[in-house]
Amino acid sequence: MAERPDRTAGRADRILDAAGVLLTRLGYRKVTIEDIAKQAGIGKGTIYLHWPTKENLFHALLLRESLRAAEALLEGVAEDPEEVLPHRFQRAAFLYTQRNPLLGALVSGNTELLGRLKKHPLQDQDAVVTERYLKTMTDRGLLRDDIPNLTYVLRSSALGFYLMDSFTTEGDGLTAEEKADALAHIIRTAFEPPEKPSPANLAATAAEVTQAFLDLISTYRAWIYRQDGAEEPV
């Protein structure tokens, strides 16, 4: 008899929880499937029912962290449509990432922790959603449309806040909230028009952005919780 989806998803989450603990503690290169099975209290073969390789398993872990971040951002937008504005959206994303060591390592390219996991299988979908978000913001007048290479410039400006602490100690005395506020200020003053959007425009924008991220979340979830069968690792 086939297992119920909720049961297999629950087991998958238990495995991913164990993998997350070990990845944070030891780094990708030192963690084995045997370690994860022991941490999760299951047999090694059970892990292969969900993911055929160690790399697949850790990609699923990082995608689950990204999925949860997207859900948290959408919760903020649902509570207050102004959270969809670029400077507030970027602020919320920065704070969430700062509080999640795995996402922080992913954004900063921490190979010591993540090994070869710098890229994941759904990056093309990530890029599509990013473009949808920026197009929605521009079309609705919430981002300036006179900035050449907007995607590159905006992402470069935000990325500096994620990478700065790796190169200098100048931010040691700042809290995560203070850094997030500085990021929001840069985005607001450099990339957004001075006029405040109408409530109707915000509501419509929030609905479009929410749908774009829900589509991505659905794709993430399908990949994370797929069962590839008993394909054995090489």
PDB file of C-alpha atoms in Angstrom:
ATOM      1  CA  MET A   1       0.000   0.000   0.000  1.00  0.00           C
ATOM      2  CA  ALA A   2       1.366   3.398  -0.994  1.00  0.00           C
ATOM      3  CA  GLU A   3       2.215   5.810   1.785  1.00  0.00           C
ATOM      4  CA  ARG A   4       0.042   8.890   2.200  1.00  0.00           C
ATOM      5  CA  PRO A   5       1.656  12.077   0.767  1.00  0.00           C
ATOM      6  CA  ASP A   6       1.451  13.841   4.138  1.00  0.00           C
ATOM      7  CA  ARG A   7       3.308  10.980   5.793  1.00  0.00           C
ATOM      8  CA  THR A   8       6.095  10.889   3.214  1.00  0.00           C
ATOM      9  CA  ALA A   9       6.394  14.697   3.269  1.00  0.00           C
ATOM     10  CA  GLY A  10       6.652  14.599   7.051  1.00  0.00           C
ATOM     11  CA  ARG A  11       9.406  12.023   6.818  1.00  0.00           C
ATOM     12  CA  ALA A  12      11.167  14.084   4.168  1.00  0.00           C
ATOM     13  CA  ASP A  13      11.070  17.126   6.435  1.00  0.00           C
ATOM     14  CA  ARG A  14      12.563  15.095   9.283  1.00  0.00           C
ATOM     15  CA  ILE A  15      15.428  14.052   7.000  1.00  0.00           C
ATOM     16  CA  LEU A  16      15.929  17.626   5.807  1.00  0.00           C
ATOM     17  CA  ASP A  17      15.908  18.903   9.385  1.00  0.00           C
ATOM     18  CA  ALA A  18      18.667  16.435  10.228  1.00  0.00           C
ATOM     19  CA  ALA A  19      20.640  17.396   7.128  1.00  0.00           C
ATOM     20  CA  GLY A  20      20.333  21.080   8.033  1.00  0.00           C
ATOM     21  CA  VAL A  21      21.708  20.535  11.523  1.00  0.00           C
ATOM     22  CA  LEU A  22      24.699  18.607  10.199  1.00  0.00           C
ATOM     23  CA  LEU A  23      25.363  20.945   7.287  1.00  0.00           C
ATOM     24  CA  THR A  24      25.481  23.961   9.598  1.00  0.00           C
ATOM     25  CA  ARG A  25      27.728  22.124  12.051  1.00  0.00           C
ATOM     26  CA  LEU A  26      30.120  20.280   9.729  1.00  0.00           C
ATOM     27  CA  GLY A  27      29.843  21.657   6.200  1.00  0.00           C
ATOM     28  CA  TYR A  28      28.815  19.815   3.051  1.00  0.00           C
ATOM     29  CA  ARG A  29      32.037  17.892   2.420  1.00  0.00           C
ATOM     30  CA  LYS A  30      32.083  16.230   5.838  1.00  0.00           C
ATOM     31  CA  VAL A  31      28.437  15.162   6.044  1.00  0.00           C
ATOM     32  CA  THR A  32      27.557  11.663   4.839  1.00  0.00           C
ATOM     33  CA  ILE A  33      24.236  10.005   4.135  1.00  0.00           C
ATOM     34  CA  GLU A  34      24.973   7.692   7.063  1.00  0.00           C
ATOM     35  CA  ASP A  35      25.355  10.732   9.343  1.00  0.00           C
ATOM     36  CA  ILE A  36      22.012  12.110   8.200  1.00  0.00           C
ATOM     37  CA  ALA A  37      20.234   8.782   8.634  1.00  0.00           C
ATOM     38  CA  LYS A  38      21.576   8.473  12.173  1.00  0.00           C
ATOM     39  CA  GLN A  39      20.626  12.065  13.029  1.00  0.00           C
ATOM     40  CA  ALA A  40      17.108  11.503  11.662  1.00  0.00           C
ATOM     41  CA  GLY A  41      16.732   8.106  13.339  1.00  0.00           C
ATOM     42  CA  ILE A  42      15.992   6.227  10.119  1.00  0.00           C
ATOM     43  CA  GLY A  43      17.679   3.722   7.842  1.00  0.00           C
ATOM     44  CA  LYS A  44      20.052   4.907   5.147  1.00  0.00           C
ATOM     45  CA  GLY A  45      17.933   3.343   2.424  1.00  0.00           C
ATOM     46  CA  THR A  46      14.939   5.442   3.433  1.00  0.00           C
ATOM     47  CA  ILE A  47      16.763   8.594   2.379  1.00  0.00           C
ATOM     48  CA  TYR A  48      17.214   7.204  -1.127  1.00  0.00           C
ATOM     49  CA  LEU A  49      13.446   6.780  -1.414  1.00  0.00           C
ATOM     50  CA  HIS A  50      13.263  10.578  -1.482  1.00  0.00           C
ATOM     51  CA  TRP A  51      16.501  11.703  -3.147  1.00  0.00           C
ATOM     52  CA  PRO A  52      18.884   9.544  -5.179  1.00  0.00           C
ATOM     53  CA  THR A  53      22.075  11.358  -4.179  1.00  0.00           C
ATOM     54  CA  LYS A  54      23.547  13.390  -1.362  1.00  0.00           C
ATOM     55  CA  GLU A  55      23.690  16.409  -3.671  1.00  0.00           C
ATOM     56  CA  ASN A  56      19.973  16.091  -4.479  1.00  0.00           C
ATOM     57  CA  LEU A  57      19.158  15.917  -0.784  1.00  0.00           C
ATOM     58  CA  PHE A  58      21.064  19.093   0.035  1.00  0.00           C
ATOM     59  CA  HIS A  59      19.607  20.889  -2.959  1.00  0.00           C
ATOM     60  CA  ALA A  60      16.192  19.975  -1.548  1.00  0.00           C
ATOM     61  CA  LEU A  61      17.244  21.379   1.821  1.00  0.00           C
ATOM     62  CA  LEU A  62      18.320  24.724   0.352  1.00  0.00           C
ATOM     63  CA  LEU A  63      15.202  24.919  -1.803  1.00  0.00           C
ATOM     64  CA  ARG A  64      13.065  24.304   1.272  1.00  0.00           C
ATOM     65  CA  GLU A  65      14.801  27.172   3.063  1.00  0.00           C
ATOM     66  CA  SER A  66      14.188  29.414   0.042  1.00  0.00           C
ATOM     67  CA  LEU A  67      10.551  28.271  -0.100  1.00  0.00           C
ATOM     68  CA  ARG A  68      10.045  29.190   3.543  1.00  0.00           C
ATOM     69  CA  ALA A  69      11.630  32.587   2.941  1.00  0.00           C
ATOM     70  CA  ALA A  70       9.245  33.226   0.047  1.00  0.00           C
ATOM     71  CA  GLU A  71       6.288  32.201   2.190  1.00  0.00           C
ATOM     72  CA  ALA A  72       7.404  34.565   4.948  1.00  0.00           C
ATOM     73  CA  LEU A  73       7.711  37.436   2.475  1.00  0.00           C
ATOM     74  CA  LEU A  74       4.230  36.725   1.116  1.00  0.00           C
ATOM     75  CA  GLU A  75       2.822  36.695   4.631  1.00  0.00           C
ATOM     76  CA  GLY A  76       4.204  40.182   5.094  1.00  0.00           C
ATOM     77  CA  VAL A  77       2.631  41.344   1.830  1.00  0.00           C
ATOM     78  CA  ALA A  78      -0.708  39.804   2.821  1.00  0.00           C
ATOM     79  CA  GLU A  79      -0.651  41.720   6.120  1.00  0.00           C
ATOM     80  CA  ASP A  80       0.422  45.010   4.522  1.00  0.00           C
ATOM     81  CA  PRO A  81       0.456  45.515   0.719  1.00  0.00           C
ATOM     82  CA  GLU A  82       3.157  48.193   1.122  1.00  0.00           C
ATOM     83  CA  GLU A  83       5.570  45.354   1.872  1.00  0.00           C
ATOM     84  CA  VAL A  84       5.575  44.651  -1.864  1.00  0.00           C
ATOM     85  CA  LEU A  85       7.426  47.929  -2.505  1.00  0.00           C
ATOM     86  CA  PRO A  86      11.020  47.186  -3.560  1.00  0.00           C
ATOM     87  CA  HIS A  87      12.701  48.853  -0.576  1.00  0.00           C
ATOM     88  CA  ARG A  88      10.459  47.084   1.936  1.00  0.00           C
ATOM     89  CA  PHE A  89      10.596  43.756   0.107  1.00  0.00           C
ATOM     90  CA  GLN A  90      14.384  43.905   0.008  1.00  0.00           C
ATOM     91  CA  ARG A  91      14.515  44.855   3.671  1.00  0.00           C
ATOM     92  CA  ALA A  92      12.382  41.882   4.687  1.00  0.00           C
ATOM     93  CA  ALA A  93      14.398  39.505   2.503  1.00  0.00           C
ATOM     94  CA  PHE A  94      17.681  40.749   3.968  1.00  0.00           C
ATOM     95  CA  LEU A  95      16.486  40.298   7.556  1.00  0.00           C
ATOM     96  CA  TYR A  96      15.152  36.815   6.877  1.00  0.00           C
ATOM     97  CA  THR A  97      18.450  35.804   5.265  1.00  0.00           C
ATOM     98  CA  GLN A  98      20.491  37.240   8.132  1.00  0.00           C
ATOM     99  CA  ARG A  99      18.566  35.030  10.550  1.00  0.00           C
ATOM    100  CA  ASN A 100      19.028  31.893   8.431  1.00  0.00           C
ATOM    101  CA  PRO A 101      22.637  30.682   8.236  1.00  0.00           C
ATOM    102  CA  LEU A 102      21.995  28.378   5.273  1.00  0.00           C
ATOM    103  CA  LEU A 103      20.433  31.088   3.136  1.00  0.00           C
ATOM    104  CA  GLY A 104      23.152  33.484   4.223  1.00  0.00           C
ATOM    105  CA  ALA A 105      25.763  31.007   3.050  1.00  0.00           C
ATOM    106  CA  LEU A 106      23.917  30.495  -0.236  1.00  0.00           C
ATOM    107  CA  VAL A 107      23.688  34.218  -1.025  1.00  0.00           C
ATOM    108  CA  SER A 108      27.290  34.892  -0.060  1.00  0.00           C
ATOM    109  CA  GLY A 109      28.675  31.838  -1.864  1.00  0.00           C
ATOM    110  CA  ASN A 110      30.185  30.283   1.251  1.00  0.00           C
ATOM    111  CA  THR A 111      31.918  27.264  -0.262  1.00  0.00           C
ATOM    112  CA  GLU A 112      33.410  26.240   3.089  1.00  0.00           C
ATOM    113  CA  LEU A 113      29.890  25.480   4.320  1.00  0.00           C
ATOM    114  CA  LEU A 114      28.121  24.576   1.084  1.00  0.00           C
ATOM    115  CA  GLY A 115      30.881  22.977  -0.954  1.00  0.00           C
ATOM    116  CA  ARG A 116      29.648  22.696  -4.549  1.00  0.00           C
ATOM    117  CA  LEU A 117      26.076  23.625  -3.696  1.00  0.00           C
ATOM    118  CA  LYS A 118      26.410  27.219  -4.911  1.00  0.00           C
ATOM    119  CA  LYS A 119      23.771  26.624  -7.589  1.00  0.00           C
ATOM    120  CA  HIS A 120      20.507  24.708  -7.442  1.00  0.00           C
ATOM    121  CA  PRO A 121      18.397  23.004 -10.137  1.00  0.00           C
ATOM    122  CA  LEU A 122      15.655  25.659 -10.208  1.00  0.00           C
ATOM    123  CA  GLN A 123      17.753  28.781 -10.716  1.00  0.00           C
ATOM    124  CA  ASP A 124      16.183  29.384 -14.119  1.00  0.00           C
ATOM    125  CA  GLN A 125      12.766  29.616 -12.441  1.00  0.00           C
ATOM    126  CA  ASP A 126      14.226  31.998  -9.854  1.00  0.00           C
ATOM    127  CA  ALA A 127      15.407  34.259 -12.651  1.00  0.00           C
ATOM    128  CA  VAL A 128      11.980  34.191 -14.309  1.00  0.00           C
ATOM    129  CA  VAL A 129      10.241  35.229 -11.092  1.00  0.00           C
ATOM    130  CA  THR A 130      12.782  37.977 -10.478  1.00  0.00           C
ATOM    131  CA  GLU A 131      12.095  39.357 -13.943  1.00  0.00           C
ATOM    132  CA  ARG A 132       8.332  39.105 -13.371  1.00  0.00           C
ATOM    133  CA  TYR A 133       8.688  41.003 -10.110  1.00  0.00           C
ATOM    134  CA  LEU A 134      10.803  43.775 -11.607  1.00  0.00           C
ATOM    135  CA  LYS A 135       8.571  44.087 -14.675  1.00  0.00           C
ATOM    136  CA  THR A 136       5.505  44.369 -12.453  1.00  0.00           C
ATOM    137  CA  MET A 137       7.201  47.026 -10.342  1.00  0.00           C
ATOM    138  CA  THR A 138       8.268  48.999 -13.418  1.00  0.00           C
ATOM    139  CA  ASP A 139       4.964  48.648 -15.281  1.00  0.00           C
ATOM    140  CA  ARG A 140       3.059  49.884 -12.227  1.00  0.00           C
ATOM    141  CA  GLY A 141       5.373  52.815 -11.653  1.00  0.00           C
ATOM    142  CA  LEU A 142       6.906  51.498  -8.437  1.00  0.00           C
ATOM    143  CA  LEU A 143      10.413  51.345  -9.903  1.00  0.00           C
ATOM    144  CA  ARG A 144      12.055  53.978 -12.081  1.00  0.00           C
ATOM    145  CA  ASP A 145      12.163  53.055 -15.751  1.00  0.00           C
ATOM    146  CA  ASP A 146      15.134  55.252 -16.670  1.00  0.00           C
ATOM    147  CA  ILE A 147      17.874  53.112 -15.126  1.00  0.00           C
ATOM    148  CA  PRO A 148      19.952  51.136 -17.687  1.00  0.00           C
ATOM    149  CA  ASN A 149      20.405  47.435 -16.898  1.00  0.00           C
ATOM    150  CA  LEU A 150      18.011  47.722 -13.982  1.00  0.00           C
ATOM    151  CA  THR A 151      18.142  44.084 -12.893  1.00  0.00           C
ATOM    152  CA  TYR A 152      21.928  44.082 -12.726  1.00  0.00           C
ATOM    153  CA  VAL A 153      22.203  47.437 -10.970  1.00  0.00           C
ATOM    154  CA  LEU A 154      19.484  46.741  -8.421  1.00  0.00           C
ATOM    155  CA  ARG A 155      20.739  43.275  -7.542  1.00  0.00           C
ATOM    156  CA  SER A 156      24.338  44.487  -7.334  1.00  0.00           C
ATOM    157  CA  SER A 157      23.307  47.246  -4.945  1.00  0.00           C
ATOM    158  CA  ALA A 158      21.501  44.789  -2.688  1.00  0.00           C
ATOM    159  CA  LEU A 159      24.174  42.090  -2.899  1.00  0.00           C
ATOM    160  CA  GLY A 160      26.778  44.390  -1.409  1.00  0.00           C
ATOM    161  CA  PHE A 161      24.882  44.358   1.871  1.00  0.00           C
ATOM    162  CA  TYR A 162      25.053  40.552   1.966  1.00  0.00           C
ATOM    163  CA  LEU A 163      28.760  40.388   1.142  1.00  0.00           C
ATOM    164  CA  MET A 164      30.175  43.408   2.973  1.00  0.00           C
ATOM    165  CA  ASP A 165      30.838  41.627   6.268  1.00  0.00           C
ATOM    166  CA  SER A 166      33.037  39.105   4.447  1.00  0.00           C
ATOM    167  CA  PHE A 167      35.447  41.865   3.426  1.00  0.00           C
ATOM    168  CA  THR A 168      35.436  44.395   6.232  1.00  0.00           C
ATOM    169  CA  THR A 169      34.667  44.814   9.931  1.00  0.00           C
ATOM    170  CA  GLU A 170      33.078  48.218   9.426  1.00  0.00           C
ATOM    171  CA  GLY A 171      29.615  46.824  10.024  1.00  0.00           C
ATOM    172  CA  ASP A 172      30.445  45.008  13.254  1.00  0.00           C
ATOM    173  CA  GLY A 173      28.743  47.624  15.403  1.00  0.00           C
ATOM    174  CA  LEU A 174      25.529  47.628  13.374  1.00  0.00           C
ATOM    175  CA  THR A 175      22.522  45.453  14.087  1.00  0.00           C
ATOM    176  CA  ALA A 176      20.828  43.463  11.330  1.00  0.00           C
ATOM    177  CA  GLU A 177      17.909  45.906  11.510  1.00  0.00           C
ATOM    178  CA  GLU A 178      20.218  48.895  11.018  1.00  0.00           C
ATOM    179  CA  LYS A 179      21.810  47.264   7.988  1.00  0.00           C
ATOM    180  CA  ALA A 180      18.362  46.411   6.615  1.00  0.00           C
ATOM    181  CA  ASP A 181      17.243  50.003   7.115  1.00  0.00           C
ATOM    182  CA  ALA A 182      20.296  51.249   5.213  1.00  0.00           C
ATOM    183  CA  LEU A 183      19.561  48.848   2.367  1.00  0.00           C
ATOM    184  CA  ALA A 184      15.939  50.002   2.258  1.00  0.00           C
ATOM    185  CA  HIS A 185      17.064  53.641   2.153  1.00  0.00           C
ATOM    186  CA  ILE A 186      19.347  52.994  -0.816  1.00  0.00           C
ATOM    187  CA  ILE A 187      16.653  51.147  -2.744  1.00  0.00           C
ATOM    188  CA  ARG A 188      14.018  53.755  -1.940  1.00  0.00           C
ATOM    189  CA  THR A 189      16.065  56.792  -2.880  1.00  0.00           C
ATOM    190  CA  ALA A 190      17.952  55.378  -5.871  1.00  0.00           C
ATOM    191  CA  PHE A 191      15.423  53.146  -7.578  1.00  0.00           C
ATOM    192  CA  GLU A 192      11.885  54.207  -6.667  1.00  0.00           C
ATOM    193  CA  PRO A 193       9.981  57.295  -7.851  1.00  0.00           C
ATOM    194  CA  PRO A 194       9.248  59.928  -5.193  1.00  0.00           C
ATOM    195  CA  GLU A 195       5.461  59.688  -5.555  1.00  0.00           C
ATOM    196  CA  LYS A 196       3.624  57.425  -3.135  1.00  0.00           C
ATOM    197  CA  PRO A 197       1.521  54.783  -4.941  1.00  0.00           C
ATOM    198  CA  SER A 198      -2.220  54.637  -4.501  1.00  0.00           C
ATOM    199  CA  PRO A 199      -3.795  51.919  -2.334  1.00  0.00           C
ATOM    200  CA  ALA A 200      -5.473  50.460  -5.431  1.00  0.00           C
ATOM    201  CA  ASN A 201      -2.148  50.245  -7.260  1.00  0.00           C
ATOM    202  CA  LEU A 202      -0.498  48.611  -4.255  1.00  0.00           C
ATOM    203  CA  ALA A 203      -3.272  46.054  -3.903  1.00  0.00           C
ATOM    204  CA  ALA A 204      -3.116  45.100  -7.586  1.00  0.00           C
ATOM    205  CA  THR A 205       0.677  44.911  -7.494  1.00  0.00           C
ATOM    206  CA  ALA A 206       0.621  42.756  -4.372  1.00  0.00           C
ATOM    207  CA  ALA A 207      -1.779  40.342  -6.064  1.00  0.00           C
ATOM    208  CA  GLU A 208       0.454  40.004  -9.143  1.00  0.00           C
ATOM    209  CA  VAL A 209       3.621  39.510  -7.122  1.00  0.00           C
ATOM    210  CA  THR A 210       1.930  37.031  -4.817  1.00  0.00           C
ATOM    211  CA  GLN A 211       0.838  34.904  -7.773  1.00  0.00           C
ATOM    212  CA  ALA A 212       4.330  34.941  -9.247  1.00  0.00           C
ATOM    213  CA  PHE A 213       5.840  33.720  -5.986  1.00  0.00           C
ATOM    214  CA  LEU A 214       3.099  31.146  -5.431  1.00  0.00           C
ATOM    215  CA  ASP A 215       3.969  29.671  -8.827  1.00  0.00           C
ATOM    216  CA  LEU A 216       7.615  29.455  -7.772  1.00  0.00           C
ATOM    217  CA  ILE A 217       6.726  27.955  -4.399  1.00  0.00           C
ATOM    218  CA  SER A 218       4.649  25.288  -6.126  1.00  0.00           C
ATOM    219  CA  THR A 219       7.591  24.391  -8.359  1.00  0.00           C
ATOM    220  CA  TYR A 220       9.942  24.284  -5.378  1.00  0.00           C
ATOM    221  CA  ARG A 221       7.601  22.079  -3.383  1.00  0.00           C
ATOM    222  CA  ALA A 222       7.179  19.599  -6.234  1.00  0.00           C
ATOM    223  CA  TRP A 223      10.961  19.263  -6.567  1.00  0.00           C
ATOM    224  CA  ILE A 224      11.681  19.028  -2.851  1.00  0.00           C
ATOM    225  CA  TYR A 225       9.102  16.381  -2.057  1.00  0.00           C
ATOM    226  CA  ARG A 226       9.302  14.311  -5.193  1.00  0.00           C
ATOM    227  CA  GLN A 227      10.001  10.611  -4.749  1.00  0.00           C
ATOM    228  CA  ASP A 228      12.400   9.342  -7.365  1.00  0.00           C
ATOM    229  CA  GLY A 229      12.037   5.755  -6.315  1.00  0.00           C
ATOM    230  CA  ALA A 230      14.829   3.446  -5.306  1.00  0.00           C
ATOM    231  CA  GLU A 231      17.470   4.816  -7.624  1.00  0.00           C
ATOM    232  CA  GLU A 232      20.745   4.023  -5.946  1.00  0.00           C
ATOM    233  CA  PRO A 233      23.629   6.470  -5.727  1.00  0.00           C
ATOM    234  CA  VAL A 234      26.715   5.966  -7.845  1.00  0.00           C
TER     235      VAL A 234
END
